[in-house]
Coordinates of C-alpha atoms in Angstrom, one line a residue:
M191 CA -56.0 -46.9 9.1
P192 CA -56.4 -44.7 12.2
L193 CA -59.0 -42.2 13.2
Y194 CA -57.4 -38.9 14.1
L195 CA -59.1 -36.6 16.6
V196 CA -57.9 -33.1 15.5
A197 CA -58.4 -30.2 17.9
T198 CA -59.4 -27.0 16.1
P199 CA -59.2 -23.4 17.4
I200 CA -61.8 -22.2 19.8
G201 CA -61.7 -18.7 18.4
N202 CA -58.2 -17.6 17.3
L203 CA -57.1 -19.3 14.1
E204 CA -53.4 -18.9 15.3
D205 CA -54.1 -21.6 17.9
M206 CA -54.2 -24.3 15.1
T207 CA -51.2 -26.5 15.5
F208 CA -48.7 -27.3 12.7
R209 CA -49.4 -31.0 13.3
G210 CA -53.1 -30.5 13.1
V211 CA -52.8 -28.8 9.7
R212 CA -50.5 -31.6 8.4
I213 CA -52.9 -34.3 9.5
L214 CA -55.9 -32.6 7.9
K215 CA -53.9 -32.4 4.6
D216 CA -52.7 -36.0 4.8
V217 CA -55.9 -37.9 5.6
D218 CA -58.3 -39.3 3.0
L219 CA -61.4 -37.7 4.6
I220 CA -62.4 -35.2 7.3
A221 CA -65.6 -35.8 9.3
A222 CA -66.8 -32.4 10.4
E223 CA -69.6 -31.3 12.7
D224 CA -70.5 -28.4 10.3
T225 CA -68.8 -28.7 6.9
R226 CA -69.5 -25.1 6.1
H227 CA -67.8 -23.9 9.3
T228 CA -64.9 -26.3 8.9
G229 CA -64.6 -25.3 5.2
K230 CA -63.5 -21.8 6.3
L231 CA -60.8 -23.3 8.4
L232 CA -59.6 -25.6 5.6
Q233 CA -59.6 -22.7 3.1
H234 CA -57.5 -20.6 5.5
F235 CA -54.9 -23.3 5.8
E236 CA -55.2 -24.4 2.1
V237 CA -56.4 -27.9 3.0
K238 CA -58.0 -29.6 0.0
T239 CA -59.1 -32.8 1.7
P240 CA -62.8 -33.7 1.1
Q241 CA -65.3 -33.5 4.0
I242 CA -68.3 -35.5 5.2
S243 CA -70.8 -34.3 7.8
Y244 CA -70.8 -36.0 11.3
H245 CA -73.0 -34.5 14.0
Q246 CA -75.5 -35.5 16.7
H247 CA -78.3 -35.8 14.3
N248 CA -76.7 -38.3 11.9
A249 CA -74.1 -40.0 14.2
S250 CA -76.1 -43.3 14.4
Q251 CA -76.0 -43.6 10.6
R252 CA -72.5 -42.3 10.1
V253 CA -70.7 -44.3 12.7
P254 CA -71.0 -47.7 10.9
E255 CA -70.0 -46.0 7.6
L256 CA -67.0 -44.3 9.0
V257 CA -65.8 -47.4 10.8
S258 CA -66.2 -49.5 7.7
R259 CA -64.1 -46.9 5.7
L260 CA -61.4 -47.0 8.4
K261 CA -61.3 -50.8 8.4
G262 CA -61.2 -50.6 4.6
G263 CA -57.9 -48.6 4.7
E264 CA -59.0 -45.0 4.7
S265 CA -57.6 -42.5 7.2
I266 CA -60.1 -40.1 8.7
A267 CA -59.8 -36.9 10.8
L268 CA -62.6 -36.0 13.1
V269 CA -63.1 -32.3 13.9
T270 CA -65.7 -30.4 15.8
D271 CA -66.6 -26.7 15.3
A272 CA -64.2 -25.7 18.1
G273 CA -61.9 -27.5 20.4
M274 CA -61.2 -31.2 21.0
P275 CA -63.7 -33.6 19.3
G276 CA -65.2 -36.3 21.5
V277 CA -65.5 -34.1 24.6
S278 CA -69.1 -33.2 25.2
D279 CA -69.5 -34.1 21.6
P280 CA -71.0 -36.9 19.5
G281 CA -67.5 -37.8 18.5
Y282 CA -67.5 -40.0 21.6
E283 CA -69.8 -42.5 19.9
L284 CA -67.4 -42.8 17.0
V285 CA -64.4 -43.2 19.3
C286 CA -66.1 -46.0 21.2
A287 CA -67.0 -47.8 18.0
C288 CA -63.4 -47.6 16.8
V289 CA -62.1 -48.9 20.1
T290 CA -64.6 -51.8 19.8
A291 CA -63.6 -52.5 16.2
E292 CA -59.9 -52.3 17.2
V293 CA -59.3 -49.2 14.9
A294 CA -56.5 -47.0 16.2
V295 CA -57.6 -43.6 17.6
I296 CA -54.9 -41.0 17.6
P297 CA -55.5 -37.6 19.4
I298 CA -54.0 -34.5 17.9
P299 CA -54.1 -32.1 20.9
G300 CA -54.8 -28.4 20.8
A301 CA -57.1 -25.7 22.2
T302 CA -59.9 -26.7 24.5
A303 CA -62.1 -24.2 26.3
V304 CA -62.3 -26.1 29.6
I305 CA -58.5 -26.2 30.2
T306 CA -58.0 -22.7 28.8
A307 CA -60.5 -21.2 31.2
L308 CA -59.3 -23.2 34.2
A309 CA -55.7 -22.2 33.8
A310 CA -56.5 -18.5 33.9
A311 CA -59.5 -18.5 36.3
G312 CA -57.7 -18.2 39.6
L313 CA -59.6 -21.1 41.2
P314 CA -58.0 -24.3 42.5
T315 CA -56.6 -26.4 39.6
D316 CA -55.2 -29.3 41.4
R317 CA -58.5 -31.2 41.3
F318 CA -61.5 -30.3 39.1
V319 CA -64.5 -31.9 37.5
F320 CA -65.9 -31.1 34.1
E321 CA -69.7 -31.3 33.7
G322 CA -70.1 -30.5 30.0
F323 CA -73.5 -29.1 29.3
L324 CA -76.1 -29.2 32.1
P325 CA -79.4 -30.9 31.3
L326 CA -81.9 -28.3 30.2
K327 CA -84.8 -29.1 32.5
G328 CA -86.6 -31.5 34.7
K329 CA -85.5 -34.1 37.2
E330 CA -82.2 -34.7 35.4
R331 CA -81.2 -31.1 35.7
K332 CA -82.2 -30.9 39.3
S333 CA -80.4 -34.1 40.1
R334 CA -77.2 -33.0 38.5
L335 CA -77.1 -29.7 40.3
E336 CA -77.9 -31.4 43.6
A337 CA -75.0 -33.7 43.1
L338 CA -72.7 -30.6 42.8
R339 CA -74.0 -29.2 46.1
H340 CA -71.2 -30.6 48.2
E341 CA -68.5 -31.0 45.5
T342 CA -65.1 -30.1 46.9
R343 CA -63.4 -29.8 43.5
T344 CA -63.7 -26.8 41.2
F345 CA -66.5 -27.7 38.8
I346 CA -66.8 -26.5 35.2
F347 CA -69.5 -26.6 32.6
Y348 CA -70.4 -24.8 29.4
E349 CA -73.5 -22.6 29.0
A350 CA -75.2 -20.6 26.3
P351 CA -75.7 -16.9 26.9
H352 CA -79.6 -17.0 26.8
R353 CA -79.5 -19.7 29.6
L354 CA -76.8 -18.1 31.8
Q355 CA -79.0 -16.1 34.2
R356 CA -81.3 -19.1 34.8
T357 CA -78.4 -21.4 35.5
L358 CA -76.7 -19.0 37.9
T359 CA -80.0 -18.6 39.8
D360 CA -80.5 -22.4 39.9
L361 CA -77.0 -22.8 41.2
Q362 CA -77.5 -20.2 43.9
E363 CA -80.6 -22.0 45.1
I364 CA -79.1 -25.4 45.3
V365 CA -75.4 -25.1 46.1
E366 CA -76.0 -22.5 48.8
G367 CA -73.3 -20.5 50.6
E368 CA -71.1 -17.8 49.1
R369 CA -69.3 -19.5 46.2
A370 CA -66.6 -17.9 44.1
I371 CA -67.3 -18.2 40.4
V372 CA -65.5 -17.3 37.2
L373 CA -67.4 -16.7 33.9
A374 CA -65.1 -17.0 30.9
R375 CA -66.5 -15.9 27.6
E376 CA -65.3 -15.5 24.0
L377 CA -62.0 -17.3 24.9
T378 CA -59.1 -16.5 22.6
K379 CA -61.3 -14.0 20.6
I380 CA -61.1 -10.2 20.5
H381 CA -63.7 -9.7 23.2
E382 CA -62.3 -12.4 25.6
E383 CA -63.4 -11.8 29.2
F384 CA -63.0 -13.3 32.6
W385 CA -65.6 -12.1 35.1
R386 CA -64.8 -13.0 38.7
G387 CA -67.0 -12.8 41.8
T388 CA -69.6 -14.7 43.8
L389 CA -72.8 -16.4 42.5
E390 CA -74.9 -13.6 43.9
E391 CA -72.7 -10.9 42.3
G392 CA -72.8 -12.8 39.0
I393 CA -76.6 -12.8 39.0
Q394 CA -76.7 -9.1 39.7
H395 CA -74.0 -8.4 37.1
Y396 CA -75.9 -10.2 34.3
Q397 CA -79.2 -8.6 35.3
Q398 CA -77.5 -5.4 34.2
T399 CA -75.3 -6.7 31.4
Q400 CA -76.6 -8.7 28.5
P401 CA -74.7 -12.0 28.3
R402 CA -73.0 -12.5 24.9
G403 CA -71.0 -15.3 23.5
E404 CA -70.5 -18.9 24.8
F405 CA -69.6 -19.2 28.4
T406 CA -67.4 -21.5 30.4
V407 CA -68.6 -21.4 33.9
L408 CA -66.2 -22.3 36.8
V409 CA -67.4 -22.7 40.4
A410 CA -65.2 -23.1 43.4
G411 CA -65.8 -26.3 45.4
V412 CA -67.1 -26.2 48.9
E413 CA -64.3 -25.7 51.4
N414 CA -65.7 -27.8 54.3
P415 CA -67.0 -31.1 53.1
Q416 CA -70.3 -32.2 54.5
L417 CA -70.9 -35.4 56.5
T418 CA -72.0 -38.5 54.8
L419 CA -74.8 -40.1 56.8
S420 CA -77.0 -43.0 56.0
E421 CA -80.7 -42.4 55.6
G422 CA -81.3 -44.2 58.9
E423 CA -78.8 -41.9 60.7
I424 CA -80.4 -38.8 59.2
K425 CA -83.8 -40.0 60.4
E426 CA -82.5 -40.5 63.9
Q427 CA -81.0 -37.0 63.9
L428 CA -84.3 -35.6 62.6
Q429 CA -86.2 -37.2 65.4
D430 CA -83.8 -35.8 68.0
L431 CA -84.2 -32.2 66.5
L432 CA -88.0 -32.5 66.4
R433 CA -88.1 -33.7 70.0
Q434 CA -86.1 -30.6 70.9
G435 CA -88.9 -28.5 69.6
M436 CA -87.6 -27.6 66.2
S437 CA -90.1 -27.3 63.3
R438 CA -89.7 -29.6 60.3
S439 CA -88.4 -26.7 58.3
Q440 CA -85.8 -25.7 60.9
A441 CA -84.6 -29.3 61.4
S442 CA -84.4 -29.8 57.6
R443 CA -82.4 -26.7 57.2
E444 CA -79.9 -27.6 60.0
L445 CA -79.3 -31.1 58.7
A446 CA -78.9 -29.9 55.1
E447 CA -75.9 -27.9 56.3
L448 CA -74.3 -31.1 57.7
T449 CA -75.1 -33.7 55.1
A450 CA -75.1 -34.3 51.3
L451 CA -78.9 -34.1 51.1
S452 CA -80.8 -31.0 50.2
R453 CA -83.3 -29.3 52.5
R454 CA -86.2 -30.5 50.4
Q455 CA -85.0 -34.1 50.5
I456 CA -84.6 -34.0 54.3
Y457 CA -88.0 -32.4 54.7
Q458 CA -89.5 -35.3 52.8
L459 CA -87.9 -37.6 55.4
T460 CA -89.6 -35.7 58.2
L461 CA -93.0 -36.5 56.5
E462 CA -92.0 -40.2 56.2
N463 CA -91.3 -40.3 59.9
E464 CA -94.9 -39.5 60.6
D465 CA -96.2 -42.4 58.6

């Protein structure tokens, strides 16, 4: 029997689809991120189907069990607390396991924060990239942000309110330039809000206003793509600039504006040139 990926409301219960409710009533089992949270949704729509927990902390144990039950003839609906399961969500592991086991996976579409925010943001929608949740710290976080520095597409990610200010500050330091951003919060709920401005203005705004609710952050891509140069070509240009009398810092700053490397990365190359 198939695994159904059932989208659930991201805030407003009226966004639940008729098809989604029918599937939840018809399946043998509902695998839910939080059974208490989903229980309220099921009660509202008078769904009596039993639940089983499925989340990031028990996914490795649950996946074999759920695949076995699906292969044994049971139909299962996977739901997350809000939106489409499997997107920035441990449901991805179950989907992969089902594909490998040749179990049918059927999506039941509905509300999702990333598309909802993008459609109303007023930023380019023809090409975009979804980053999910940024790494919390360390080299991985820095590397991910560095990779977005010269992104030409609108890029989108989710952020918790208590991390918003830090993330905006990190973005400003790395992406550089005056970037348009949209901060969407409490989508489909009573206090839904779209804040529009620049990165710098966003930092100032949320220094004065306490961030509340989950945020979908949208950042405009860079309008003028940077040159892609090999490391050897960058080193050659560095040598030329240094011979012209520029300091390492000045040369690094100038090349960072023309290439996909950060100022720090290029400065390190100036040190390597001395070796």
